[in-house]
CSV table of C-alpha atoms and ligand atoms in Angstrom, one decimal:
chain,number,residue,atom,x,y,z
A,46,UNK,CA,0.0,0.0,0.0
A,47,UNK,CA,1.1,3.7,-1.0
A,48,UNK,CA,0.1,7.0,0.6
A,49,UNK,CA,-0.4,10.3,-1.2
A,50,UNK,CA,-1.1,13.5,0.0
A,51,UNK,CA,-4.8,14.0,0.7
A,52,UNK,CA,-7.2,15.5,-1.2
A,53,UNK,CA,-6.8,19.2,-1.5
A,54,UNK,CA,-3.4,19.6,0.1
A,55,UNK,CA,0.0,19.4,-1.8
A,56,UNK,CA,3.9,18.8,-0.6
A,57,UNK,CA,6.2,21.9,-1.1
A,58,UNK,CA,9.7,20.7,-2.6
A,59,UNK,CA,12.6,22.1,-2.5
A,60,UNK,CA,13.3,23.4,-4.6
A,61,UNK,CA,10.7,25.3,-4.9
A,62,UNK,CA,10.2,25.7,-1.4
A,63,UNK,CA,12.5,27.6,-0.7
A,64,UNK,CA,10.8,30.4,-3.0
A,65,UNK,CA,7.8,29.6,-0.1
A,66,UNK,CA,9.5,30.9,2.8
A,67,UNK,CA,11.0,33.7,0.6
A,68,UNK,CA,7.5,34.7,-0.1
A,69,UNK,CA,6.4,34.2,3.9
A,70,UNK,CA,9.3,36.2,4.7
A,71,UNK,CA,8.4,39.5,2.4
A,72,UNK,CA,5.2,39.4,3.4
A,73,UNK,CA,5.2,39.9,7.2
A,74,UNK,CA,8.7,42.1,6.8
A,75,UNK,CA,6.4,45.1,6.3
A,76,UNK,CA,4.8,44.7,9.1
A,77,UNK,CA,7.6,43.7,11.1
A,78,UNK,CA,9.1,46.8,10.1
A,79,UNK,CA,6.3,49.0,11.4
A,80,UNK,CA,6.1,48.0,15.0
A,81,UNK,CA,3.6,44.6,14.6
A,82,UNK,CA,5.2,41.3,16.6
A,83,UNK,CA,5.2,37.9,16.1
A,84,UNK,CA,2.6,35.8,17.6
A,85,UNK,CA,1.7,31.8,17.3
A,86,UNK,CA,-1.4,30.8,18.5
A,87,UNK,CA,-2.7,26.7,18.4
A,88,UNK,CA,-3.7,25.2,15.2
A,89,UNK,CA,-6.7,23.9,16.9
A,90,UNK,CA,-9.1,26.4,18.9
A,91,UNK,CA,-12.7,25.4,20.7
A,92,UNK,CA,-15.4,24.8,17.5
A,93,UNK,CA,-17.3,27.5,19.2
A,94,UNK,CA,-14.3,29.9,19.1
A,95,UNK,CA,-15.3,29.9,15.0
A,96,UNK,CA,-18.9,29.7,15.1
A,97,UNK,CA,-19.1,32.7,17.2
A,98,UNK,CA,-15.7,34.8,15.7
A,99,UNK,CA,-16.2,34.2,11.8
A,100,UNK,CA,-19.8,33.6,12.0
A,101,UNK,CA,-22.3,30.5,11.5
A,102,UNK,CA,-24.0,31.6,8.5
A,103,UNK,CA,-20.9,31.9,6.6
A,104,UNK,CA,-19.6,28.9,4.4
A,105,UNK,CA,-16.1,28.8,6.2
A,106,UNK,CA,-18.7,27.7,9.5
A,107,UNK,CA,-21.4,26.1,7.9
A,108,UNK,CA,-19.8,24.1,5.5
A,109,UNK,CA,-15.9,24.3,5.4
A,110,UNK,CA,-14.3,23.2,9.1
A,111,UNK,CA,-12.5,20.4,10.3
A,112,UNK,CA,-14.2,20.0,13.6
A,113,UNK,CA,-13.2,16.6,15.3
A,114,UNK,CA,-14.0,15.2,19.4
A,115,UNK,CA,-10.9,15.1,21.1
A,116,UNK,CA,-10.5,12.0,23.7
A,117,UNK,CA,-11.4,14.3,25.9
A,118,UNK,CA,-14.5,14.6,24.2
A,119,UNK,CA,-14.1,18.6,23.4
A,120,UNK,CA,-15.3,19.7,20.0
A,121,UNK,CA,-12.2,21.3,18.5
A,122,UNK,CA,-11.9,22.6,14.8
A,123,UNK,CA,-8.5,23.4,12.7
A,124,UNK,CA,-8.0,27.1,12.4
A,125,UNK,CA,-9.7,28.2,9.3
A,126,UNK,CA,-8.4,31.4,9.4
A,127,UNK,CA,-5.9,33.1,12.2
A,128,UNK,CA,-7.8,36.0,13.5
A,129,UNK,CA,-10.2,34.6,15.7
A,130,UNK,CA,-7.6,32.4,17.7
A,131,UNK,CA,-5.3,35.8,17.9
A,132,UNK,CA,-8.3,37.9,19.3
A,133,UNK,CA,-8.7,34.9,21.7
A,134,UNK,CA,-5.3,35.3,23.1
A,135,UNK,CA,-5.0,38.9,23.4
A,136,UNK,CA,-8.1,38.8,25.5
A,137,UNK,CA,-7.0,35.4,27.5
A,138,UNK,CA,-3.6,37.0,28.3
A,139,UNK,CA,-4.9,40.8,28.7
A,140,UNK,CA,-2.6,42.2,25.8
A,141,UNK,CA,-5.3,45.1,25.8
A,142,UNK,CA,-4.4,46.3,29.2
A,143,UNK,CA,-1.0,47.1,27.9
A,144,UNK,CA,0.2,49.7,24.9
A,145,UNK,CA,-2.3,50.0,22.7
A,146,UNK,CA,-2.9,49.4,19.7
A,147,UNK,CA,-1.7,45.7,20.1
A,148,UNK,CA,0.6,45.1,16.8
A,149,UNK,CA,0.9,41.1,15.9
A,150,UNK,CA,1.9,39.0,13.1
A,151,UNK,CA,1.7,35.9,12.3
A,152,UNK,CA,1.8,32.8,9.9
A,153,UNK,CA,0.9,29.2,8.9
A,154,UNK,CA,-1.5,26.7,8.2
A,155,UNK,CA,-5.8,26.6,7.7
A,156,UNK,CA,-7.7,24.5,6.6
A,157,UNK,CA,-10.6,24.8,4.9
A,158,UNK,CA,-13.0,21.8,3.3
A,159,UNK,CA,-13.5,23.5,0.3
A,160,UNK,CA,-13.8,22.2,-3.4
A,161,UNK,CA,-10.1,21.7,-4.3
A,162,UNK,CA,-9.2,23.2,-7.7
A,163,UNK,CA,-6.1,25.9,-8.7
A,164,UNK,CA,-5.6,27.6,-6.0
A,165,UNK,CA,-7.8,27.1,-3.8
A,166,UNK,CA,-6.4,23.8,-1.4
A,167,UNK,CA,-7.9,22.4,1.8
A,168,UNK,CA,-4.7,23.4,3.8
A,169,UNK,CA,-3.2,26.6,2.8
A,170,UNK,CA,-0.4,29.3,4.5
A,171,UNK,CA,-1.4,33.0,5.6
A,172,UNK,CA,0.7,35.8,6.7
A,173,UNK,CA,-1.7,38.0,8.7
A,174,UNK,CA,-1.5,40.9,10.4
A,175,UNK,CA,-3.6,42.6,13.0
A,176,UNK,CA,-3.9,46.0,15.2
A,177,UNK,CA,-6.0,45.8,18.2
A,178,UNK,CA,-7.4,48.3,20.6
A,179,UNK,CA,-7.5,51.7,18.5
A,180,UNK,CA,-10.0,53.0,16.6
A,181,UNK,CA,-7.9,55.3,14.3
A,182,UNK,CA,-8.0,55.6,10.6
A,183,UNK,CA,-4.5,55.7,10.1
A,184,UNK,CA,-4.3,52.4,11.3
A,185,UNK,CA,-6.4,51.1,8.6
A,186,UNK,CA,-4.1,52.9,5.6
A,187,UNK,CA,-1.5,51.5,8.1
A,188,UNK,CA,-2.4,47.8,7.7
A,189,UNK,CA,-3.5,48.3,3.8
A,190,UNK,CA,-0.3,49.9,3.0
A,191,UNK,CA,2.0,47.0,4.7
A,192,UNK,CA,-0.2,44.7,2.2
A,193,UNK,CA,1.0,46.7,-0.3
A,194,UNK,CA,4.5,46.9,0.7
A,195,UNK,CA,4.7,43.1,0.8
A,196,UNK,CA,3.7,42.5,-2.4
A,197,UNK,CA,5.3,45.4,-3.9
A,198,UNK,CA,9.0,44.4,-2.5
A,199,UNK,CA,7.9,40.6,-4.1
A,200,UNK,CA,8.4,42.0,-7.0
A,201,UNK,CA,4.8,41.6,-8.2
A,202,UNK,CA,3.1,44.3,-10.2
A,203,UNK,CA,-0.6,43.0,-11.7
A,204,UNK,CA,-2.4,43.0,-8.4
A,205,UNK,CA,-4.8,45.5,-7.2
A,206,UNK,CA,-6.3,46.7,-4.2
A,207,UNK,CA,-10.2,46.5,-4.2
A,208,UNK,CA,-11.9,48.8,-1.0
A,209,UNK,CA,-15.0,49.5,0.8
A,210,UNK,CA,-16.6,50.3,3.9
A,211,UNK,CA,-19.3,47.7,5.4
A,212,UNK,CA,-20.9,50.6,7.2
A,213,UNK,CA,-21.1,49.6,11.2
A,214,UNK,CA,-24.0,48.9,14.2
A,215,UNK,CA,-25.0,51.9,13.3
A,216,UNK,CA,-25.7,51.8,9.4
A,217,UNK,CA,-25.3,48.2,8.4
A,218,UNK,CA,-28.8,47.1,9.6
A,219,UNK,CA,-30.8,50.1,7.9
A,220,UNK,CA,-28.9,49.5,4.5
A,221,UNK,CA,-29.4,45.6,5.3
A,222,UNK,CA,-33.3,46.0,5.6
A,223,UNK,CA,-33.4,48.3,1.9
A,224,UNK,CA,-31.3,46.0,0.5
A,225,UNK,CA,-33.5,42.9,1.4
A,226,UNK,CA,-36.6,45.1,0.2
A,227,UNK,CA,-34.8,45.2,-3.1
A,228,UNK,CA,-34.0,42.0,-3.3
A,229,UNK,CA,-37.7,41.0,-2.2
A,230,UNK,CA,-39.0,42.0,-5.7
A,231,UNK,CA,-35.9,40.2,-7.8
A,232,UNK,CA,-37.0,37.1,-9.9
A,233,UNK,CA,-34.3,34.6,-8.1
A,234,UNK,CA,-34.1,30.7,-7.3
A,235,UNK,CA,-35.1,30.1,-2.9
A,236,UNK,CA,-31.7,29.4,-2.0
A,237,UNK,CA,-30.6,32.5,-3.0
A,238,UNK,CA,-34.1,33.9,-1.2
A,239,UNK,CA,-32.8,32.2,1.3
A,240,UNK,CA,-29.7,33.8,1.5
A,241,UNK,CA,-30.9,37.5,0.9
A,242,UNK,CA,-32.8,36.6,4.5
A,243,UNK,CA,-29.8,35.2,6.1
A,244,UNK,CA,-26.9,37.4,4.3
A,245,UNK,CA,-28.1,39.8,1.9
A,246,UNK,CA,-24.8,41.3,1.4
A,247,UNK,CA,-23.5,38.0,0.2
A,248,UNK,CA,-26.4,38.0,-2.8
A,249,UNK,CA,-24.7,41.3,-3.9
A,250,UNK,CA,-21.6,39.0,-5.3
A,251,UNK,CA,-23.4,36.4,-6.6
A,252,UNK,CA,-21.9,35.5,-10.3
A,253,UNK,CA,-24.6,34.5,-12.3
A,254,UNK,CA,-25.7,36.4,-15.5
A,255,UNK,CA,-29.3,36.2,-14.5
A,256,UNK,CA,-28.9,37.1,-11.3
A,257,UNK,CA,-25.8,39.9,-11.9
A,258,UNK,CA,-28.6,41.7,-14.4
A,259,UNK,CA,-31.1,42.3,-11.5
A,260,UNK,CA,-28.4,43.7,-9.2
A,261,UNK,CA,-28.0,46.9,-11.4
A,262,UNK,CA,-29.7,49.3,-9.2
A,263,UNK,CA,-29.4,47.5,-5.9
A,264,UNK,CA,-28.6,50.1,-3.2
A,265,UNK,CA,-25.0,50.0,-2.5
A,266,UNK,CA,-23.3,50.4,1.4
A,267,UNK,CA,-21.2,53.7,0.7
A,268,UNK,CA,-24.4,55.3,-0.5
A,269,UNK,CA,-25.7,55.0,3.2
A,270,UNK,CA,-23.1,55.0,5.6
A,271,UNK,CA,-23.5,56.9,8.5
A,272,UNK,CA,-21.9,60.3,9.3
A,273,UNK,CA,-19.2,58.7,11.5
A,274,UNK,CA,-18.2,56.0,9.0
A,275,UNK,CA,-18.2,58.0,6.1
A,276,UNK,CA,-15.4,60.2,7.9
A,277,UNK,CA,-13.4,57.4,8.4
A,278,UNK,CA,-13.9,56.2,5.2
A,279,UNK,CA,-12.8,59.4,3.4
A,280,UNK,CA,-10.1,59.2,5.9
A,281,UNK,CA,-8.4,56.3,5.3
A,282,UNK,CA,-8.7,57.1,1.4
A,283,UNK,CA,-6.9,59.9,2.5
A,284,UNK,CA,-4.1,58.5,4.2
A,285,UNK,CA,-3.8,56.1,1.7
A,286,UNK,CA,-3.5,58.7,-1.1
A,287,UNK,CA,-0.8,60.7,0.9
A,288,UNK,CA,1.3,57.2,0.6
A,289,UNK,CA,0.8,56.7,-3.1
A,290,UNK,CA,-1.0,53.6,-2.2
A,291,UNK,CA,-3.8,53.4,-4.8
A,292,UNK,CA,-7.2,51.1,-4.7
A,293,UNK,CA,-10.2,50.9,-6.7
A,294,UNK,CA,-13.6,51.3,-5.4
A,295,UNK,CA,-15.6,47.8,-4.8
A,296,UNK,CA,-18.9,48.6,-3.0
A,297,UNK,CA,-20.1,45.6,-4.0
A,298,UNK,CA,-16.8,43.8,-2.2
A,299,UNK,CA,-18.2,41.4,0.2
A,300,UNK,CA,-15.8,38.9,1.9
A,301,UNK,CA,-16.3,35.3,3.7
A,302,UNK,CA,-16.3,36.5,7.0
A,303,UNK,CA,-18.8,38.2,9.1
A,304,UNK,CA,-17.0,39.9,11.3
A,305,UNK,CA,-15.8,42.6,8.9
A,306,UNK,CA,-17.4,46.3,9.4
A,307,UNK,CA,-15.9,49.6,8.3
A,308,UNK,CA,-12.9,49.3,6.3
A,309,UNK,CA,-12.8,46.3,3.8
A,310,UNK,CA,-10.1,44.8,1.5
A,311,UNK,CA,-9.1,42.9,-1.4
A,312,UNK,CA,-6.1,42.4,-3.3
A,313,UNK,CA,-6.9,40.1,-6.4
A,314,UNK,CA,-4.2,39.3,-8.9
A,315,UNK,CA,-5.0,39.0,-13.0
A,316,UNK,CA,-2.8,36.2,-13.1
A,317,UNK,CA,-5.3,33.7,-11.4
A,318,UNK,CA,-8.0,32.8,-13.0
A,319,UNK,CA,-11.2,32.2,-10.6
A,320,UNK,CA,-9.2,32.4,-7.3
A,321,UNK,CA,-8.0,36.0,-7.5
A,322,UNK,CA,-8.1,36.8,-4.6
A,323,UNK,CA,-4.1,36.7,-3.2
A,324,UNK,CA,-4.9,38.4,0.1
A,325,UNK,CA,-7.7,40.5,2.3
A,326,UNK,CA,-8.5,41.8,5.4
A,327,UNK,CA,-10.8,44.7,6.8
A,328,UNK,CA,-12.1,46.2,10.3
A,329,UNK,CA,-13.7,43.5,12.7
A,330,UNK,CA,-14.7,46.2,16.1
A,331,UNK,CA,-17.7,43.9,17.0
A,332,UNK,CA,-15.1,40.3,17.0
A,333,UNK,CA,-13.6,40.9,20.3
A,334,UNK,CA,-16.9,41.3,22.3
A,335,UNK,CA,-18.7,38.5,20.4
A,336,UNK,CA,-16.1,36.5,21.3
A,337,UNK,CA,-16.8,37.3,24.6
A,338,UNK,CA,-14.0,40.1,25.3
A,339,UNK,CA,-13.9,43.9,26.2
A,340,UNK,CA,-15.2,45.6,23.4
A,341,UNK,CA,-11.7,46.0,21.1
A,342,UNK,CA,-11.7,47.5,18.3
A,343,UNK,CA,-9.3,45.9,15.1
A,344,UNK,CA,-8.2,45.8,12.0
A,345,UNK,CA,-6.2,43.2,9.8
A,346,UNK,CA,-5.5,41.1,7.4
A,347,UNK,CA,-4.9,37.9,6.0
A,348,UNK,CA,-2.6,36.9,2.8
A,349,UNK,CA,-2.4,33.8,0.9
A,350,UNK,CA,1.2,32.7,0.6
A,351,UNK,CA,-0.1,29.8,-1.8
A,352,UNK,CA,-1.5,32.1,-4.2
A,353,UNK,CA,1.1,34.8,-3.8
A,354,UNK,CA,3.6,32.2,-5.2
A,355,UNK,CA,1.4,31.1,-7.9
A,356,UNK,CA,0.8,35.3,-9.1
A,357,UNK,CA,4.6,35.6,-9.3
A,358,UNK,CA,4.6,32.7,-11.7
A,359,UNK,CA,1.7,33.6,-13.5
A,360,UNK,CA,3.7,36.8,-13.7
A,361,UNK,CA,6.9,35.2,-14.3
A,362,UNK,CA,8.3,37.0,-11.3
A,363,UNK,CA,11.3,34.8,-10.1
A,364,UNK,CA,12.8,35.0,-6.8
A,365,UNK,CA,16.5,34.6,-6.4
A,366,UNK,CA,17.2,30.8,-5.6
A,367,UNK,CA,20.2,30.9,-3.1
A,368,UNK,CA,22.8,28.1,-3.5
A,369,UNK,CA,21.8,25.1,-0.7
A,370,UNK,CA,25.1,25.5,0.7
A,371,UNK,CA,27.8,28.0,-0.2
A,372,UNK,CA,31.0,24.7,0.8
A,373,UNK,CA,30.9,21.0,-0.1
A,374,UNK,CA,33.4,18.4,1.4
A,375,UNK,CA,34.4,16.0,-1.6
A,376,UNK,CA,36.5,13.1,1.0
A,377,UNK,CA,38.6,10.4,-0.7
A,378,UNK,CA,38.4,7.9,1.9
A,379,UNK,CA,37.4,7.1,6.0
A,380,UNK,CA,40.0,9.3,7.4
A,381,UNK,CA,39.3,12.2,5.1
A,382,UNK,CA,35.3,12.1,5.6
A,383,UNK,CA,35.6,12.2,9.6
A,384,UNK,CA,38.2,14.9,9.1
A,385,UNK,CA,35.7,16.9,6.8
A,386,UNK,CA,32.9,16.5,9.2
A,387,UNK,CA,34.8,18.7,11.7
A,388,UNK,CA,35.5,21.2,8.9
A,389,UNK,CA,32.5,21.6,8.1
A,390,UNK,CA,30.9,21.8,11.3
A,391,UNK,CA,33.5,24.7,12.1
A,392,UNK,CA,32.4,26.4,8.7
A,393,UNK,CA,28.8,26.4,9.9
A,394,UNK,CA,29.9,27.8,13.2
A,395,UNK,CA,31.6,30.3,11.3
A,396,UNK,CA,28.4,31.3,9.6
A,397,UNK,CA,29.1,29.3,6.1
A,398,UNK,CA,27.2,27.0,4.6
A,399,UNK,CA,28.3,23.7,4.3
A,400,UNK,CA,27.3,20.3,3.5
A,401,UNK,CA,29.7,17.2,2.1
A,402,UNK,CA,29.0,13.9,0.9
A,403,UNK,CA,28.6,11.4,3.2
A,404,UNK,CA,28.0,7.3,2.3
A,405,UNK,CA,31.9,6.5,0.7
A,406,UNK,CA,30.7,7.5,-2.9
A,407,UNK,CA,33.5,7.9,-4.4
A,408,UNK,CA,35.3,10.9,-6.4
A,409,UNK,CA,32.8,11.3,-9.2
A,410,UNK,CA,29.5,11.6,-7.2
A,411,UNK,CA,30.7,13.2,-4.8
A,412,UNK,CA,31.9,16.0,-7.5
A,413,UNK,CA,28.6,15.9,-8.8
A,414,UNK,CA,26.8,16.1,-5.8
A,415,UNK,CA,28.9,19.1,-4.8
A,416,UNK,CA,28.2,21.1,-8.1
A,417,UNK,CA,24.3,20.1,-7.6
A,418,UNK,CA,24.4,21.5,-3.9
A,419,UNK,CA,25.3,25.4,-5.5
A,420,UNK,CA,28.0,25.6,-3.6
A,421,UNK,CA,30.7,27.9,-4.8
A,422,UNK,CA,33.7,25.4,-3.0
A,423,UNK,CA,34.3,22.1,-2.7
A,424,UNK,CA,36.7,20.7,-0.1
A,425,UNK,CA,38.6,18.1,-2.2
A,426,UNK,CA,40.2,15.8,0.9
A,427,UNK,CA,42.2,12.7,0.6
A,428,UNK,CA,45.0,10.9,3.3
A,429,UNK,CA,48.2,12.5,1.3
A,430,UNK,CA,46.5,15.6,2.1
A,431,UNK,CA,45.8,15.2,5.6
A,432,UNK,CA,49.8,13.6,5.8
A,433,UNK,CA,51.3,17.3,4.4
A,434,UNK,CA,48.5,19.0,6.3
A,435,UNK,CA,46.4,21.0,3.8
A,436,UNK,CA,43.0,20.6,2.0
A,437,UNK,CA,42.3,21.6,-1.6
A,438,UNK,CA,40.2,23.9,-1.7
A,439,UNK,CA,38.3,24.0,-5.6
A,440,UNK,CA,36.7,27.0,-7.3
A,441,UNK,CA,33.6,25.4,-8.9
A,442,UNK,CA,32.7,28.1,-11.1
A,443,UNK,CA,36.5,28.6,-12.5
A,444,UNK,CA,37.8,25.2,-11.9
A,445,UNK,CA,40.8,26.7,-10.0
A,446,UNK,CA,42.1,24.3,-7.1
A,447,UNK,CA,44.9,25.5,-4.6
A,448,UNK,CA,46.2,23.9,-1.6
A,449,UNK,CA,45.3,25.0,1.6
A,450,UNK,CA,46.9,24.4,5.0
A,451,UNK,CA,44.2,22.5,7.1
A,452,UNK,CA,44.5,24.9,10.1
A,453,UNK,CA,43.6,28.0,8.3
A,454,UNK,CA,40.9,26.7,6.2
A,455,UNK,CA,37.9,28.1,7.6
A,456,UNK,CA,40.0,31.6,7.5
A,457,UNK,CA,40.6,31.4,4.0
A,458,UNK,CA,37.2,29.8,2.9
A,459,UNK,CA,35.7,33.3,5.1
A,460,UNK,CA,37.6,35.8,3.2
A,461,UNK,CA,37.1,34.3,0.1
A,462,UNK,CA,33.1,34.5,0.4
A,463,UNK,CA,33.5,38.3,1.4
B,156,AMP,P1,-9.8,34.9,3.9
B,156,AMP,O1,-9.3,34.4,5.2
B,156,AMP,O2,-10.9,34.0,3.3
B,156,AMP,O3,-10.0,36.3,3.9
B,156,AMP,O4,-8.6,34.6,2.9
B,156,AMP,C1,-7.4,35.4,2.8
B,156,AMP,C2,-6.5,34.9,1.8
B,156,AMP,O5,-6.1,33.6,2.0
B,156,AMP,C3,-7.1,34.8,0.4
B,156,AMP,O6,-7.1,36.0,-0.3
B,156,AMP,C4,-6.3,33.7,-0.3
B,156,AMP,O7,-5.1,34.3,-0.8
B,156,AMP,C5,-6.0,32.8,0.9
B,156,AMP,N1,-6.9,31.7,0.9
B,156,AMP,C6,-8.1,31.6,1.4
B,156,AMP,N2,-8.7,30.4,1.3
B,156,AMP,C7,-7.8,29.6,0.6
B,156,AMP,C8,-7.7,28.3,0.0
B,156,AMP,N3,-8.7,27.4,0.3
B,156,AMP,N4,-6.6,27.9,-0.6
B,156,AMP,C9,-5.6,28.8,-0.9
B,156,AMP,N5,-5.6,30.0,-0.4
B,156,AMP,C10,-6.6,30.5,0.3
């Protein structure tokens, strides 16, 4: 019997994944740069941690979470997103009562039982970011602009930033109760009835030609926020203007989420086909309380490493693949391999990279495994050498070889590499 992966999930290879943490790395620099610190939180959280955070209507509840009885019987579900868990622990440990806003990154796995297809996969990586505990506008340009930044310093160029404001407490349910009227009269199938009583806003994004041709003159969000959030939503256009950061207005932008008021995000990516969407995030004020917390405000976000990587090769955006190992020990023999193994341990704790071959394979493979590895030396070792006390030390891009005296090896492979 033979084991695959399972269904919606996928191995990441080197090489290739070493373009994967590059991409992990860019993203959350930005915000590691402004102030935000790293958090980890569990890859499993109480199933009513979800229900209650992202919401029970939505499909990431409803339809999409690995919820399992520990032996304990507890009824735990894999993260399907990172936000939830990260409110949980800043109200657990009181992060609140400290400086405010609370800055935190983060990154890793969700899972989501969705229909796998390119893309979209059942376990998937996120950067995220979130600020916690002020209401300011700035912050929201803040967290948009890091986005941005991450992208940007990828190297990537055909994504865009789509905006809007969900309105708040305030607002929202006026505009929800028009919108529903206006949906009321629409000639459409029950489910979507169904979902216009349960979600309206979600009907508002619905594909369908027949349906997309109704939805010309539904009423729109930003054509009824309330004083208050039409100030913040001019001002974090603002902000975001005075950076250069530029967006396109989507007042028909919904996301899969409820907790999302105010400020709302998308960055989608031509490159993708169906799954566009390579990151969002928005305003969630009303998580923290429903969660049962103090009343917190936030904002953050959530990027898709997996679809990041696939929008720089759609775009044919490489990243610089670093040699495996900058040093490989070539040994001729017993005595020469246990004499390289101390070499290049003392490499590494010199800060070089080094790797040799190990398993007696002789000169041939191990010259071939050495110019596979990248590296830019080889340590060419045999016992005359160890007798007159040197190592030769080979140039593998000019094919130069000199000898070099054992004990200043490490010194000489150092000031080479500088
Ligand atoms: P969300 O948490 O749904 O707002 O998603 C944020 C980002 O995570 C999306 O823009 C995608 O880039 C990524 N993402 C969400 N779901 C998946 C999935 N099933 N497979 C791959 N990436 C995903």
């Amino acid at each position: 019997m033979s084991f695959t992966a399972p269904k919606g999930t996928y191995d990441i290879l080197p090489p290739e994944s070493s373009a994967f943490l590059a991409v992990r790395d860019a993203l959350s620099r930005p915000a590691a740069l402004a102030g935000y610190e790293y958090i980890e939180t569990p890859i499993f959280e109480d199933t009513a941690l979800f229900a209650r955070g992202v919401g029970e209507s939505t499909d990431v509840v409803s339809k999409e979470m690995y919820t399992f009885q520990d032996k304990g019987g507890r009824s735990l579900t894999l993260r399907p997103e990172g936000t939830a868990g990260v409110i949980r622990a800043v109200i657990e440990h009181k992060l609140y009562a400290g400086q405010l806003p609370v800055k935190l990154w983060y990154a890793g796995p969700n899972f989501r039982y969705e229909r796998p297809q390119a893309g979209r996969y059942r376990h998937f990586t996120q950067v995220g970011a979130e600020a916690v505990g002020v209401d300011d506008p700035m912050l929201d340009a803040e967290i948009i602009a890091l986005a941005w930044e991450g992208y940007r310093a990828l190297g990537l160029g055909g994504f865009r930033l789509l905006l809007t404001s969900l309105g708040d407490d305030t607002c929202r349910p006026a505009y929800r109760a028009l919108l529903q009227a206006f949906l009321r009269d629409l000639d459409i199938d029950d489910d979507t009835r169904r979902r216009a009583d349960i979600n309206p806003l979600r009907v508002l994004d619905d594909k369908r030609p027949d349906v997309l041709a109704q939805l010309d003159g539904a009423p729109l969000m930003v054509e009824h926020l309330c004083g208050p959030c039409a100030v913040h939503y001019d001002d974090v256009r603002a902000r975001l203007a005075d950076i250069g950061v530029q967006w396109e207005e989507a007042p028909r932008l919904v996301r899969g989420l409820d907790y999302y008021m105010r400020t709302t995000f998308e960055f989608v990516h031509s490159g993708l086909g169906a799954q566009s969407a390579i990151g969002g995030g928005g305003r969630y004020d009303g998580l923290s309380a429903a969660i049962g917390g103090p009343a917190l405000t936030g904002i953050g976000w959530a990027l898709g490493v997996d679809r990041t990587l696939l929008a720089m090769r759609a775009e044919g955006v490489g990243l610089p693949t670093a040699a495996r190992v900058q040093v490989y020990g070539v040994p001729l023999g017993a005595a020469a391999a246990e004499r390289l193994f101390g070499l290049t341990a003392g490499l590494r704790a010199a800060g070089v990279s080094a790797d040799m071959a190990y398993g007696a394979r002789g000169l041939k493979g191990a010259m071939k495994a050495a110019d596979r590895s990248g590296a830019a030396y080889a340590i060419v070792l045999g016992d005359r050498d160890i007798r007159a006390g040197t190592a030769q030390l080979k140039d593998l891009r000019s094919g130069d070889q000199l000898a070099v005296p054992l004990d200043s090896l490490v010194a000489t492979i150092l000031e080479k590499l500088t």
